[in-house]
Short mmCIF file of C-alpha atoms in Angstrom, two decimals:
data_model
loop_
_atom_site.label_atom_id
_atom_site.label_comp_id
_atom_site.label_asym_id
_atom_site.label_seq_id
_atom_site.Cartn_x
_atom_site.Cartn_y
_atom_site.Cartn_z
CA UNK O 1127 -83.11 3.77 1.23
CA UNK O 1128 -80.86 5.54 3.72
CA UNK O 1129 -77.63 4.65 5.52
CA UNK O 1130 -76.29 6.18 8.70
CA UNK O 1131 -72.65 5.59 9.62
CA UNK O 1132 -71.62 6.22 13.22
CA UNK O 1133 -68.51 8.29 13.90
CA UNK O 1134 -66.35 5.30 14.92
CA UNK O 1135 -67.55 3.33 11.87
CA UNK O 1136 -66.76 6.20 9.49
CA UNK O 1137 -63.25 6.51 10.90
CA UNK O 1138 -62.64 2.75 10.65
CA UNK O 1139 -64.05 2.45 7.12
CA UNK O 1140 -61.91 5.33 5.87
CA UNK O 1141 -58.80 3.68 7.34
CA UNK O 1142 -59.63 0.39 5.57
CA UNK O 1143 -60.68 1.86 2.24
CA UNK O 1144 -57.77 1.30 -0.10
CA UNK O 1145 -57.03 3.48 -3.10
CA UNK O 1146 -58.59 0.89 -5.43
CA UNK O 1147 -61.85 0.69 -3.50
CA UNK O 1148 -64.83 2.13 -5.27
CA UNK O 1149 -67.41 1.49 -2.53
CA UNK O 1150 -68.50 -0.77 0.31
CA UNK O 1151 -71.02 -3.40 -0.82
CA UNK O 1152 -73.81 -4.43 1.55
CA UNK O 1153 -75.09 -7.80 0.35
CA UNK O 1154 -77.53 -10.55 1.33
CA UNK O 1155 -75.95 -13.87 0.35
CA UNK O 1156 -77.76 -17.22 0.34
CA UNK O 1157 -76.00 -19.83 2.45
CA UNK O 1158 -76.54 -23.37 3.61
CA UNK O 1159 -77.70 -26.50 1.86
CA UNK O 1160 -80.77 -25.04 0.20
CA UNK O 1161 -83.17 -26.61 2.71
CA UNK O 1162 -84.33 -23.21 3.88
CA UNK O 1163 -83.87 -19.52 3.30
CA UNK O 1164 -80.57 -18.97 5.11
CA UNK O 1165 -79.16 -15.51 4.48
CA UNK O 1166 -75.85 -14.02 5.51
CA UNK O 1167 -75.28 -10.31 5.32
CA UNK O 1168 -71.86 -9.16 4.19
CA UNK O 1169 -69.96 -5.91 3.83
CA UNK O 1170 -66.94 -5.82 1.53
CA UNK O 1171 -65.08 -3.58 -0.90
CA UNK O 1172 -66.37 -3.85 -4.43
CA UNK O 1173 -66.82 -2.16 -7.79
CA UNK O 1174 -70.30 -1.16 -9.00
CA UNK O 1175 -72.53 -3.35 -11.12
CA UNK O 1176 -75.14 -1.97 -13.54
CA UNK O 1177 -78.19 -2.44 -11.28
CA UNK O 1178 -76.60 -1.31 -8.01
CA UNK O 1179 -78.09 1.41 -5.87
CA UNK O 1180 -75.48 3.96 -4.74
CA UNK O 1181 -75.78 5.45 -1.27
CA UNK O 1182 -73.46 7.80 0.58
CA UNK O 1183 -73.09 8.50 4.29
CA UNK O 1184 -70.40 10.63 5.92
CA UNK O 1185 -68.79 10.83 2.48
CA UNK O 1186 -68.43 7.03 2.34
CA UNK O 1187 -69.95 5.31 -0.73
CA UNK O 1188 -72.05 2.13 -0.42
CA UNK O 1189 -73.51 -0.23 -3.02
CA UNK O 1190 -76.58 -2.44 -2.69
CA UNK O 1191 -77.84 -4.75 -5.41
CA UNK O 1192 -81.62 -5.08 -6.02
CA UNK O 1193 -81.75 -8.63 -4.59
CA UNK O 1194 -80.10 -7.61 -1.32
CA UNK O 1195 -82.17 -4.44 -1.10
CA UNK O 1196 -85.35 -6.52 -0.85
CA UNK O 1197 -84.09 -8.05 2.43
CA UNK O 1198 -83.01 -4.80 4.09
CA UNK O 1199 -85.03 -2.16 5.91
CA UNK O 1200 -85.24 1.34 4.43
CA UNK O 1201 -82.98 2.84 7.11
CA UNK O 1202 -79.69 1.10 7.91
CA UNK O 1203 -76.95 1.83 10.43
CA UNK O 1204 -73.31 0.79 10.18
CA UNK O 1205 -71.63 0.85 13.57
CA UNK O 1206 -68.15 -0.10 14.81
CA UNK O 1207 -66.89 -1.59 18.07
CA UNK O 1208 -63.32 -0.44 18.68
CA UNK O 1209 -62.73 -3.07 21.39
CA UNK O 1210 -63.42 -5.95 19.01
CA UNK O 1211 -62.43 -4.21 15.78
CA UNK O 1212 -65.72 -5.30 14.18
CA UNK O 1213 -68.64 -3.68 12.38
CA UNK O 1214 -72.38 -4.16 12.86
CA UNK O 1215 -75.06 -3.76 10.19
CA UNK O 1216 -78.45 -3.04 11.75
CA UNK O 1217 -81.74 -1.18 11.49
CA UNK O 1218 -84.24 0.04 14.07
CA UNK O 1219 -85.96 -3.36 14.01
CA UNK O 1220 -83.09 -5.87 13.77
CA UNK O 1221 -79.40 -6.62 13.69
CA UNK O 1222 -78.51 -8.08 10.30
CA UNK O 1223 -75.00 -9.04 11.29
CA UNK O 1224 -72.56 -8.15 14.03
CA UNK O 1225 -68.86 -8.90 14.41
CA UNK O 1226 -68.12 -8.14 10.73
CA UNK O 1227 -64.37 -8.12 10.15
CA UNK O 1228 -62.99 -6.35 7.09
#
């Protein structure tokens, strides 16, 4: 698995990464009433768990748990829109989530 962080995203993540932050977690979270397979993709500061995969891009650490990894493509991109102040998690084939506020 590989992560690419765009220049604007790297700058924004570094500015938001507090001294207590260990890494940025990319996670697939089940949502909804359970009637279907609704997934939300999140990005948040977190500490590592035993089964996490560690990735690093532009010197920024990321964590992905095995469950979430099964829903993500092998190559991911984290981008940032300065106008909106939001992040986007995407791959070559899809946008997992846009307008992520941290």
